[in-house]
Short mmCIF file of C-alpha atoms in Angstrom, two decimals:
data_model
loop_
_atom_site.label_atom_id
_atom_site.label_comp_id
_atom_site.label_asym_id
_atom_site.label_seq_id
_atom_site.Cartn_x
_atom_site.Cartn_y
_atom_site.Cartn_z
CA UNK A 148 282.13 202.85 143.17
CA UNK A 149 282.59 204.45 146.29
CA UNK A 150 279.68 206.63 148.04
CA UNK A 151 280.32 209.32 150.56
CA UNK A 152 277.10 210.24 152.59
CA UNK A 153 276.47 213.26 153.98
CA UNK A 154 277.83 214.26 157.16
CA UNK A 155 276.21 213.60 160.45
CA UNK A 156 274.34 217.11 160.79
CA UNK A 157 273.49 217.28 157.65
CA UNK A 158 272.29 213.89 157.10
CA UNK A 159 269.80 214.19 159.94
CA UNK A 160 268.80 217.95 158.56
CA UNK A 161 267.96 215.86 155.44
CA UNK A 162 266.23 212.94 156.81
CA UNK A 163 263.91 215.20 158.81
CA UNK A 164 263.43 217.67 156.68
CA UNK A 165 259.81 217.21 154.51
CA UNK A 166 256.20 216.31 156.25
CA UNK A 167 256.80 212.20 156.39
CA UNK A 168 258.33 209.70 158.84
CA UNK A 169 261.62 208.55 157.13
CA UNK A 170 262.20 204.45 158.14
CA UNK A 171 265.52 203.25 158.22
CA UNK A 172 266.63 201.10 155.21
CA UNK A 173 265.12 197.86 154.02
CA UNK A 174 261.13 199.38 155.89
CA UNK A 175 259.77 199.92 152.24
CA UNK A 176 257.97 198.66 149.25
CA UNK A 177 257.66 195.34 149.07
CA UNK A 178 259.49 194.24 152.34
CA UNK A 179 259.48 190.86 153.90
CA UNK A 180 258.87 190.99 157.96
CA UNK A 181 259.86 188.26 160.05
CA UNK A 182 256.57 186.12 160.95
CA UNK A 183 255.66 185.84 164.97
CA UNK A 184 258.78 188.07 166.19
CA UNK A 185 258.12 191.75 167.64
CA UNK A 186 260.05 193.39 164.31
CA UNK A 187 262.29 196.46 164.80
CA UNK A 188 261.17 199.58 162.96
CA UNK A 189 263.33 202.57 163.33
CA UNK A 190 264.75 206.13 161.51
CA UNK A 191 263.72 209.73 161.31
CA UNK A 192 260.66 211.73 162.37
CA UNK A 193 260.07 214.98 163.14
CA UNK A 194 261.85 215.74 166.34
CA UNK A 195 260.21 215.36 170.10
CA UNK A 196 257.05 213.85 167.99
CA UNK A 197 255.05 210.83 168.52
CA UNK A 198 255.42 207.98 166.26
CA UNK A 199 253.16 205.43 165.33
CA UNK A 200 253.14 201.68 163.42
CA UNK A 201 250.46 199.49 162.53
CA UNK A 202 250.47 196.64 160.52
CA UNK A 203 246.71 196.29 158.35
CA UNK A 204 246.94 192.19 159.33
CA UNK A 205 245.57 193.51 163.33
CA UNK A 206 246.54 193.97 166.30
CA UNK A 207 247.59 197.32 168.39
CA UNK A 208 249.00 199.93 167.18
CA UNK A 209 252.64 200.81 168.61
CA UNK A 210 254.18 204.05 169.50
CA UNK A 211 257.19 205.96 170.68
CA UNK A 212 258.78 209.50 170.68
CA UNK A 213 261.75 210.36 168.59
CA UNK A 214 264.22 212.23 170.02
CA UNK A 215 265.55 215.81 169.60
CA UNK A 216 267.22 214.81 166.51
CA UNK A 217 264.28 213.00 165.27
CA UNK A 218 265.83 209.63 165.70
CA UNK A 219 263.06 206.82 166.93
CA UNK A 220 262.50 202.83 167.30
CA UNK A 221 259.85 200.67 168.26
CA UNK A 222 259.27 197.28 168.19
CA UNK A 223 255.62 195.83 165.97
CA UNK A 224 254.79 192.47 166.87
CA UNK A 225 254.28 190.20 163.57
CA UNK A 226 251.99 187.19 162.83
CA UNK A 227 252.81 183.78 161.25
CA UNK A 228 253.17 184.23 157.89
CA UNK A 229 251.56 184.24 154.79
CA UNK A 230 251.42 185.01 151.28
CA UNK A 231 248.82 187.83 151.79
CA UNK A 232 250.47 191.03 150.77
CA UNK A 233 249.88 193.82 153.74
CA UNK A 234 250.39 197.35 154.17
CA UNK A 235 252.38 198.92 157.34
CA UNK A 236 251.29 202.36 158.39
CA UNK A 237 253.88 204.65 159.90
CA UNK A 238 253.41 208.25 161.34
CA UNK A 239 254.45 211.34 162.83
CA UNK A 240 251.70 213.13 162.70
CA UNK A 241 251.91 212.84 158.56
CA UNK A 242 251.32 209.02 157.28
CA UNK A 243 253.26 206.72 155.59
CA UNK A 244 251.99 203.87 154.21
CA UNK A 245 254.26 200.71 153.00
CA UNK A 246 252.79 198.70 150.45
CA UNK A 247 253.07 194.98 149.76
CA UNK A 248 254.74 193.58 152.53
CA UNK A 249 255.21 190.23 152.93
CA UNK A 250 255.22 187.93 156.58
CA UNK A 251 257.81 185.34 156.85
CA UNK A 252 261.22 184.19 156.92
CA UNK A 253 264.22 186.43 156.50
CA UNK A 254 267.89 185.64 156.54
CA UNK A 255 270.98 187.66 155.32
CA UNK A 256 273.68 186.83 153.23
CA UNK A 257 277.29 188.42 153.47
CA UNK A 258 280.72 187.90 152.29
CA UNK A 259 282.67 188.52 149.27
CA UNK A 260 282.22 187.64 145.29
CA UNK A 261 281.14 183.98 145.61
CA UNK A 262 278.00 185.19 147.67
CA UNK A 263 277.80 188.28 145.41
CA UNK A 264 278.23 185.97 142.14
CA UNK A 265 274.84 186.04 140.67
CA UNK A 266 272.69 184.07 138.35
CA UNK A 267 274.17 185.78 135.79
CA UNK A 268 277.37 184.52 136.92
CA UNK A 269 281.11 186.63 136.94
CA UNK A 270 284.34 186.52 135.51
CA UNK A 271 283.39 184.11 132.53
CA UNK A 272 281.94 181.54 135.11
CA UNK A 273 277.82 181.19 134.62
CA UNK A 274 275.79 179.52 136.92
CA UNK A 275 274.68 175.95 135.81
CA UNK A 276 271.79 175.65 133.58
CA UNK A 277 271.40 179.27 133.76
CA UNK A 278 268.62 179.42 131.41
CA UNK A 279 266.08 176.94 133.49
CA UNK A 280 267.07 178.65 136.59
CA UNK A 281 265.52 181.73 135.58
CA UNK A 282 263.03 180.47 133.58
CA UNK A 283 261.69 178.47 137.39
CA UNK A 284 262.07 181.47 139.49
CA UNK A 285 258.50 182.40 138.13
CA UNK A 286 257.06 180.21 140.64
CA UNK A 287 258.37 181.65 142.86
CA UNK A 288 256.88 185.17 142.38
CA UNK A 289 255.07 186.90 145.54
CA UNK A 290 257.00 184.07 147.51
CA UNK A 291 260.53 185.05 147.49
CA UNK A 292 262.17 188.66 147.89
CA UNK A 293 265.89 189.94 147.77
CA UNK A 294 267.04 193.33 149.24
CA UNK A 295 270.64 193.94 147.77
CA UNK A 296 273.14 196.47 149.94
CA UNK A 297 274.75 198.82 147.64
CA UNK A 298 278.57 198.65 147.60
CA UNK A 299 278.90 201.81 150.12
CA UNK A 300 282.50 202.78 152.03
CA UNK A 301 282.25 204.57 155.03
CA UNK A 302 284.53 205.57 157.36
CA UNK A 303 282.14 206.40 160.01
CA UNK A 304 279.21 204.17 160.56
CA UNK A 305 276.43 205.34 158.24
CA UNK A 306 272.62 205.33 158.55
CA UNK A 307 271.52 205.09 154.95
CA UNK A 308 272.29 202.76 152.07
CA UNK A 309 270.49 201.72 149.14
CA UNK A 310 268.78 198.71 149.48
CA UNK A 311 265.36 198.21 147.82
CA UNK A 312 263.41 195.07 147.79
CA UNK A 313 263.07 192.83 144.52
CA UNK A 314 260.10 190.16 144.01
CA UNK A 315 261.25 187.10 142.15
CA UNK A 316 260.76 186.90 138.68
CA UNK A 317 262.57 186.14 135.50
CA UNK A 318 263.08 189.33 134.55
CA UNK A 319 263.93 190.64 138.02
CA UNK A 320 266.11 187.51 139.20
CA UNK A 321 269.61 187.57 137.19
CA UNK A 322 271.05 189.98 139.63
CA UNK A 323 270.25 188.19 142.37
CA UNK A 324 273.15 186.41 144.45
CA UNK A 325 273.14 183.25 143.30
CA UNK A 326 273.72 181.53 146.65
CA UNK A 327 270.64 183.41 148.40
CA UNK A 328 268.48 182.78 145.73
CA UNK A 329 269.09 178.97 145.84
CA UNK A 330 269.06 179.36 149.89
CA UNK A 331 265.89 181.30 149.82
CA UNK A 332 264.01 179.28 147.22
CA UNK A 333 264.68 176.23 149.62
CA UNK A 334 263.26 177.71 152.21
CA UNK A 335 260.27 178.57 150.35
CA UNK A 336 259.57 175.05 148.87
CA UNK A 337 260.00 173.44 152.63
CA UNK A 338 258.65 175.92 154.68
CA UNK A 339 255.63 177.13 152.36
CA UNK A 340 255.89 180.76 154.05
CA UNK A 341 257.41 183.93 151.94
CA UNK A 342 261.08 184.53 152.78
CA UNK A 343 262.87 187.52 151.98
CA UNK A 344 266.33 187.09 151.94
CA UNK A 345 269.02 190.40 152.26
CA UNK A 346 272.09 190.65 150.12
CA UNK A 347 275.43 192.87 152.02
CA UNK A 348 278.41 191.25 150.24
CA UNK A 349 281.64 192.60 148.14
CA UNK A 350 284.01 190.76 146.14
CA UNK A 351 287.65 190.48 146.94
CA UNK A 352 286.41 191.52 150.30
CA UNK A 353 288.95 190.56 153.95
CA UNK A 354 286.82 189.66 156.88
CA UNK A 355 287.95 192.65 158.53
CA UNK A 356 286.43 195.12 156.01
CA UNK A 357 282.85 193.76 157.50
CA UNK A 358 284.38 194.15 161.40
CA UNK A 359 283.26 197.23 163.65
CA UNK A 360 285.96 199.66 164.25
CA UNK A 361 286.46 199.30 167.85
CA UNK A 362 287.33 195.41 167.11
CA UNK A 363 289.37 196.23 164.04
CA UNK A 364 291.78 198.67 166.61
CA UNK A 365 293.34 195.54 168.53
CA UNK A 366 294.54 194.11 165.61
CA UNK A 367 297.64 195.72 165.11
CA UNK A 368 299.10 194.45 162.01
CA UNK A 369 296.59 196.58 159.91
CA UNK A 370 296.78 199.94 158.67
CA UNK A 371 294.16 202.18 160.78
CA UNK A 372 295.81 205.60 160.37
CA UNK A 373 293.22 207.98 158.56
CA UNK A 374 295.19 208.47 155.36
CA UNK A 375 295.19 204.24 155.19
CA UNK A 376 291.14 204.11 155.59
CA UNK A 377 290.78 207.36 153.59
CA UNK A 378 291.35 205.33 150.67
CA UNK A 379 289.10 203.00 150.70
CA UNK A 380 290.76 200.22 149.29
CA UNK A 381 289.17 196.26 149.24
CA UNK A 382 291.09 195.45 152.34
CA UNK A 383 290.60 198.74 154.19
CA UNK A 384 289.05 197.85 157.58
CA UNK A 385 285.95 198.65 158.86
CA UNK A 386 284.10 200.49 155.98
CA UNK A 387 282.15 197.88 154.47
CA UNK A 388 280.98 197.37 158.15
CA UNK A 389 280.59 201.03 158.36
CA UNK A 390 278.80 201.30 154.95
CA UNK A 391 276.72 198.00 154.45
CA UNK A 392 275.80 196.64 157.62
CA UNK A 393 275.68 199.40 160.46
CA UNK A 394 272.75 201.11 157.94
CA UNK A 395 270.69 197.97 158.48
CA UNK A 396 271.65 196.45 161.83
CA UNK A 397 269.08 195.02 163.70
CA UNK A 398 266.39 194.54 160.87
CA UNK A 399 264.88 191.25 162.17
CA UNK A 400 266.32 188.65 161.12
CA UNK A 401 266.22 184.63 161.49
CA UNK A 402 269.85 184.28 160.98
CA UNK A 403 273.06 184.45 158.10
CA UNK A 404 274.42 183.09 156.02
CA UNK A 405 278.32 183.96 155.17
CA UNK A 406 280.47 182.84 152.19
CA UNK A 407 284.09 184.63 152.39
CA UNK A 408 287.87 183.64 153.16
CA UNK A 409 289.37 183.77 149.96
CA UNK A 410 290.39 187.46 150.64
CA UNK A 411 292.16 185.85 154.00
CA UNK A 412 294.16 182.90 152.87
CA UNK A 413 297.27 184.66 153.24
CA UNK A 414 296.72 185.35 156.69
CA UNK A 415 294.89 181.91 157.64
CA UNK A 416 296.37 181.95 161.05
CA UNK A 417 294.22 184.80 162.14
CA UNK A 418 290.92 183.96 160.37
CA UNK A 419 289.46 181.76 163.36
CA UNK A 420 289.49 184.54 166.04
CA UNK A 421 288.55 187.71 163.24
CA UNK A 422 285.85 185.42 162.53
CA UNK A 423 284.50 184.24 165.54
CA UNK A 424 284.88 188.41 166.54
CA UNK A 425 283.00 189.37 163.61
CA UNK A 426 279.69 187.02 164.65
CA UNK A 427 280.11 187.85 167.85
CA UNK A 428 280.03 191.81 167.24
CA UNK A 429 277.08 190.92 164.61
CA UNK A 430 274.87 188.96 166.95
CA UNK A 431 275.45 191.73 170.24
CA UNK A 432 273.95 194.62 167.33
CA UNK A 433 271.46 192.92 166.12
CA UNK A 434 270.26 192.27 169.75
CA UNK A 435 268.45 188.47 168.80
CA UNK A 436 270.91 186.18 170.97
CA UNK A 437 272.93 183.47 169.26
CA UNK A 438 271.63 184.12 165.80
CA UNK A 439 272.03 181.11 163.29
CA UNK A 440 275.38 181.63 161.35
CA UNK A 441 275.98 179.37 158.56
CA UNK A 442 279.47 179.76 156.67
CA UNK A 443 280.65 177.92 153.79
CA UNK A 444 284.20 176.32 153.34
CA UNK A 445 285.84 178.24 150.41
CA UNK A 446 286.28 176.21 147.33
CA UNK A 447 289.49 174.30 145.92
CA UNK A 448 291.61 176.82 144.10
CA UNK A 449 295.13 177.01 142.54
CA UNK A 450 296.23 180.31 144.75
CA UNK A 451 299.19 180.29 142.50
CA UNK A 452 300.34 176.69 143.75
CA UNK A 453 298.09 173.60 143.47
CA UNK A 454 300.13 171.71 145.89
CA UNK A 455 300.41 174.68 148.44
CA UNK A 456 298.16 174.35 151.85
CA UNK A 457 297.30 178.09 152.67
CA UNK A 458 293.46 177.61 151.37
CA UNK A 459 293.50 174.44 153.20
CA UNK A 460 294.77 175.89 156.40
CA UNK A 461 292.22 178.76 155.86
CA UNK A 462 289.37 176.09 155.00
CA UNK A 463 290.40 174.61 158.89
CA UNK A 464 290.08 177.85 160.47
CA UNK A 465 286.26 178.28 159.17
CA UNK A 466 285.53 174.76 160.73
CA UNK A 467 287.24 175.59 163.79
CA UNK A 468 285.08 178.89 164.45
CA UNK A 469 282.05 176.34 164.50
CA UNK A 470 283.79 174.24 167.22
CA UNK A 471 284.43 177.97 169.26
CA UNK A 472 280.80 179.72 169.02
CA UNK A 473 277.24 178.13 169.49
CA UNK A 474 275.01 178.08 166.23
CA UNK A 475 277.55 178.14 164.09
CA UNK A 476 277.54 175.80 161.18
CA UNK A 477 279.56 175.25 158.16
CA UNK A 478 279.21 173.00 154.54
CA UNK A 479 281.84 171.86 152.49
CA UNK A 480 282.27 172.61 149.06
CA UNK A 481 285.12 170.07 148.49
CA UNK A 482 283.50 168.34 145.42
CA UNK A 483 281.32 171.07 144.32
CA UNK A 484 284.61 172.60 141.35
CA UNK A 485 285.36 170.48 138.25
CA UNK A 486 288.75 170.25 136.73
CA UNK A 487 289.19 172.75 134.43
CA UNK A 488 288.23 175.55 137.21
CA UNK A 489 291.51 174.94 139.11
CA UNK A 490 291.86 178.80 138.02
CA UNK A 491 288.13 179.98 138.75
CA UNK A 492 287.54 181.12 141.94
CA UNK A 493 284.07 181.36 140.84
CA UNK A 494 283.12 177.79 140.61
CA UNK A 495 279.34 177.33 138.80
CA UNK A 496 277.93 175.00 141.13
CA UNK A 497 276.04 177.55 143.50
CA UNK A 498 272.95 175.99 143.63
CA UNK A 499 274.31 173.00 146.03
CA UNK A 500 276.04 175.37 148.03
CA UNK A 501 272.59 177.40 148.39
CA UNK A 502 270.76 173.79 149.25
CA UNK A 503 273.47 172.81 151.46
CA UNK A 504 272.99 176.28 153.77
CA UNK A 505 269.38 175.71 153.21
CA UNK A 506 269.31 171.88 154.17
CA UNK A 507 271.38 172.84 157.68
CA UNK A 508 268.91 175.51 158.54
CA UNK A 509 265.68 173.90 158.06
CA UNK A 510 267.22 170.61 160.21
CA UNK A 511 268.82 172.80 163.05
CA UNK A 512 266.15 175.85 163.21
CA UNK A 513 262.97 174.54 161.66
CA UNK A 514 263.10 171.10 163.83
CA UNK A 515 262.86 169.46 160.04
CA UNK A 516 263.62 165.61 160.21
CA UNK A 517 264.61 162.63 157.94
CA UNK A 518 267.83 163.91 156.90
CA UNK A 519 271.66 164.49 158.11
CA UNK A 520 272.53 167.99 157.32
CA UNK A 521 275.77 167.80 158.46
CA UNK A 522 279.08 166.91 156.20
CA UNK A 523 281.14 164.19 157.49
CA UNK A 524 284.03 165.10 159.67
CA UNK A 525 287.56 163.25 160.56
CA UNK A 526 287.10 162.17 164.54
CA UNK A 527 289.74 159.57 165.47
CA UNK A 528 292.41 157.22 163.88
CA UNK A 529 293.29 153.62 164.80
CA UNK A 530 296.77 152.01 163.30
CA UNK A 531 296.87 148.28 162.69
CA UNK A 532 298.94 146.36 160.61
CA UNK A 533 300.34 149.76 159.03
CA UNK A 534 297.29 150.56 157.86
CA UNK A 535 294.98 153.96 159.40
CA UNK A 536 291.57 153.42 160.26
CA UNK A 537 289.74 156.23 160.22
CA UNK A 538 286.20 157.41 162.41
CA UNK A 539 284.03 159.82 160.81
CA UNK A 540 280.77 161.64 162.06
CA UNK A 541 278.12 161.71 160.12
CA UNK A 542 278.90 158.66 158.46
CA UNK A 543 276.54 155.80 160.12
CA UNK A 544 275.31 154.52 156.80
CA UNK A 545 278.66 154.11 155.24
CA UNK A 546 279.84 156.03 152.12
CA UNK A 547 278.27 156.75 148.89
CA UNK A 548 281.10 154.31 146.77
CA UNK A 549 283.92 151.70 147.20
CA UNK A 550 286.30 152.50 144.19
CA UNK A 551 287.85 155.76 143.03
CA UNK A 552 288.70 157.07 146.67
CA UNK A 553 290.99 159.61 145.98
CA UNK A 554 293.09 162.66 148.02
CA UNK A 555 294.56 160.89 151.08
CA UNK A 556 298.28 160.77 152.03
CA UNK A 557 299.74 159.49 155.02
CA UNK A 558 303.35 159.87 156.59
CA UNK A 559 305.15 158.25 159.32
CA UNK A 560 307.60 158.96 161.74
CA UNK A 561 309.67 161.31 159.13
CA UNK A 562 306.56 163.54 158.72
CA UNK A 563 307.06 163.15 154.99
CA UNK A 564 303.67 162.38 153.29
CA UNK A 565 303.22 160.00 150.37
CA UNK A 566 299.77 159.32 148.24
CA UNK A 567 297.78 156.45 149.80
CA UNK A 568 295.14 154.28 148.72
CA UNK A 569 292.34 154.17 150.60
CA UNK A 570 289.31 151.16 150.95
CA UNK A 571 286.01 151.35 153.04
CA UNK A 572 285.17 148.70 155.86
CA UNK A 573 282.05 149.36 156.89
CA UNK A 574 281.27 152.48 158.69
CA UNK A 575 285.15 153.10 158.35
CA UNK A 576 287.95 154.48 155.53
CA UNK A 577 291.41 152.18 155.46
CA UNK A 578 294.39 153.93 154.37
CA UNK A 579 297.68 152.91 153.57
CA UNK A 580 300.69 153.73 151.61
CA UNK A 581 303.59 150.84 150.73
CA UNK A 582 306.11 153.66 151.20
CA UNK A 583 304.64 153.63 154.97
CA UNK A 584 305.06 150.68 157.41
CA UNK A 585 304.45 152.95 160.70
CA UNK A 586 301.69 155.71 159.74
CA UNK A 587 301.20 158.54 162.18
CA UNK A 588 298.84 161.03 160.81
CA UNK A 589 296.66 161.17 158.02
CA UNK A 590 296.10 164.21 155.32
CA UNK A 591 292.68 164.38 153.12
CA UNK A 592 292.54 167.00 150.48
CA UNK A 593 294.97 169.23 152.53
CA UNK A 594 295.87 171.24 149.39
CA UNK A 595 294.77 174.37 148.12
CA UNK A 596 293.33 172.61 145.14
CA UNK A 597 292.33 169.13 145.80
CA UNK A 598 288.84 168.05 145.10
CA UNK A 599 287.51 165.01 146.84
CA UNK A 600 285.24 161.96 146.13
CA UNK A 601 284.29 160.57 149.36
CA UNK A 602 280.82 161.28 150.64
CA UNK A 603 278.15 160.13 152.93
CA UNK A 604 274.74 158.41 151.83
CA UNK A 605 273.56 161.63 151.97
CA UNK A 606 275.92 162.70 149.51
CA UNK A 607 277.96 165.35 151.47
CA UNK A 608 281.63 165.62 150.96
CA UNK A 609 284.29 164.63 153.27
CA UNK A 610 285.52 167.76 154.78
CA UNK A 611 289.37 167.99 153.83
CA UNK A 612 291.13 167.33 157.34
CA UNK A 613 294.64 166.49 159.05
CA UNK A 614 295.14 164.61 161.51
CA UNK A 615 298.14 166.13 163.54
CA UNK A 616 298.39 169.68 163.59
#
């Protein structure tokens, strides 16, 4: 699996060698540009030669001069989009001409094997109705595009990687992530503009692996020695960054989408600030400001103890990074598992997790309106009578049922925590246990497996909270 480039001095000897301009990855056949933004092109030219872009929908063309080792970047300003196919023109003197490119929206998707889990579905886990999901993604043909990052370990940040663009179709589609094809498609259906979505994502993947080096150095309790990143291993640091992302950094984008944790869980207590370091190194190379990040809460799971709280504690960490950076959202996937995947971390309900991403970009970046994104969140607790009344957000229409209220506890001054029922009074959840006459804090699906069934009117989970830390 793994895929050593060439060195540096060869790499450029290679990349300039031949009579064409050589764009970076992800500038070729059937790319999808993002619409009204001045797009970064960049790669190899000949060296100390003038470069050129033009786009055949108008406007100037652009130019620059790559440098001695042929290196160059510009910047081509893009109209709104469209479904009309274009062609980009780039040159050094020799032409290059990119065919069928596509103006619109483009987001990328990262993370580990519940991102790279596609329609096809993994480890004995298919997606649902499998079948009719393929079968639809004709409509979406010359609409909807995935580029998907070869798995590619680097120990030195690389320049090249296979990633070739894919229009949606049923015979093209089964590869596809499942999550960014149900994200995408969304997109397309509201928006009514091609989006192309990029795929950079590895199962069994740490957060770390996808973290710059010069980040990855002040964290001391990982291996960093040459012989320890020599080998390459899952939770090696740096070389997916190194490998999958560096090669495309800065293609422009409209934001991300990130599903991964589950590679963390042991070391939840860390994941908030690796996190929050990874967007922020992300969003300073790509160069766009605050990009949109969009995570999703890793699923319930057994991780060897159903009753354990290291996913849960994990699951808090992801919601606190949203509470630490600006545009930085998250959706809960709390009642998206059924009960015999306690042991399936590859749960086959992607296509709500793809909506849910979906539904939280078009309200927060598109200025869509009419609906509440946003899962419902624990905010405050009132005691009376020893029963907790609990405030939610997100939660001004009430809940979507009455009966069958299930995953609370609640403890009192012993700190021991006991099953409680739990009612609704109007905008508001009442819990109590009998075991507990003076309640203090308040647990909801704190476990590592422990689906919920409270939801909103908009039918968005709960998100699985305490209430003293």
């Amino acid at each position: 699996m793994k895929k050593i480039l060439l060195t540096l001095p060869l790499l450029l000897l290679a990349l300039t060698a031949g009579a064409k301009v050589k764009p970076a990855p992800l500038i070729s056949d059937g790319m999808v540009l993002q619409q009204q933004s001045d797009c970064k092109l960049w790669g190899f030219a000949k060296p100390n030669s003038r470069v050129t872009a033009r786009g055949s929908w108008g406007g100037k063309t652009v130019q620059t001069r790559s440098d001695a080792q042929g290196r160059w970047q510009l910047r081509l300003p893009t109209p709104k989009g469209s479904f009309t196919p274009y062609e980009l023109t780039l040159s050094d003197g020799d032409k290059l001409v990119i065919k069928d490119v596509l103006i619109g929206e483009v987001w990328l998707g990262g993370g580990q094997s519940n991102m790279e889990m596609s329609l096809q579905g993994r480890n004995n886990r298919v997606i649902d109705h499998v079948n009719q999901e393929i079968i639809g993604s004709l409509k979406y043909s010359g609409k909807l595009r995935l580029a998907t990052v070869s798995h590619n370990l680097q120990l030195t940040p690389a320049d090249s990687v296979a990633a070739p663009w894919k229009d949606c179709s049923p015979a093209t589609v089964t590869p596809w992530s499942a999550v960014c094809y149900f994200f995408g498609s969304t997109l397309v259906d509201a928006l009514q503009v091609p989006v192309g979505m990029i795929a950079s994502c590895w199962g069994a993947t740490t957060v770390e692996s996808w973290t710059p080096a010069e980040i990855c150095r002040s964290y001391t309790d990982l291996k960093q020695d040459k012989a320890s990143l020599s080998k390459g291993k899952t939770n090696t640091p740096i070389v997916r960054y190194n490998g999958m992302i560096h090669p495309i950094e800065g293609y422009t984008l409209k934001g991300f989408i990130w599903y991964q944790g589950e590679a963390n869980v042991s070391h939840h207590n860390q994941y908030a600030d690796r996190l929050s370091n990874l967007i922020s190194a992300w969003r300073q190379r790509w160069g766009q400001g605050d990009l949109p990040f969009y995570e999703v809460e890793i699923c319930p799971y057994h991780y060897g103890d159903v009753s354990g709280d290291k996913a849960a504690l994990l699951r808090e960490a992801q919601w606190d990074v949203t509470r630490r950076l600006p545009h930085v959202g998250c959706v809960s996937t709390n009642d998206l598992v059924r009960p015999y995947e306690v042991r399936q971390i590859h749960p086959s309900m992607k296509r709500p997790v793809g909506e849910r991403l979906a539904m939280m970009a078009l309200s927060r970046d598109y200025g869509m309106q009419g609906f509440d994104p946003e899962c419902p969140q624990y905010e405050s607790m009132e005691v009376k009578d020893s029963k907790v009344y609990l405030k939610v957000s997100h939660s001004k229409s009430g809940f979507s049922r009455f009966d069958d209220l299930e995953g609370f506890e609640v403890c009192g001054p012993d700190g021991v925590y006991y099953p409680a029922q739990a009612s609704i009074e109007g905008v508001r959840l009442v819990v109590s246990s009998p075991k507990v006459l003076q309640p203090r804090a308040v647990k909801y699906c704190f476990h590592n497996w422990s689906p919920g069934t409270v939801a909103n009117t908009s039918g968005l989970p709960l998100v699985p909270f305490r209430s003293q830390r």
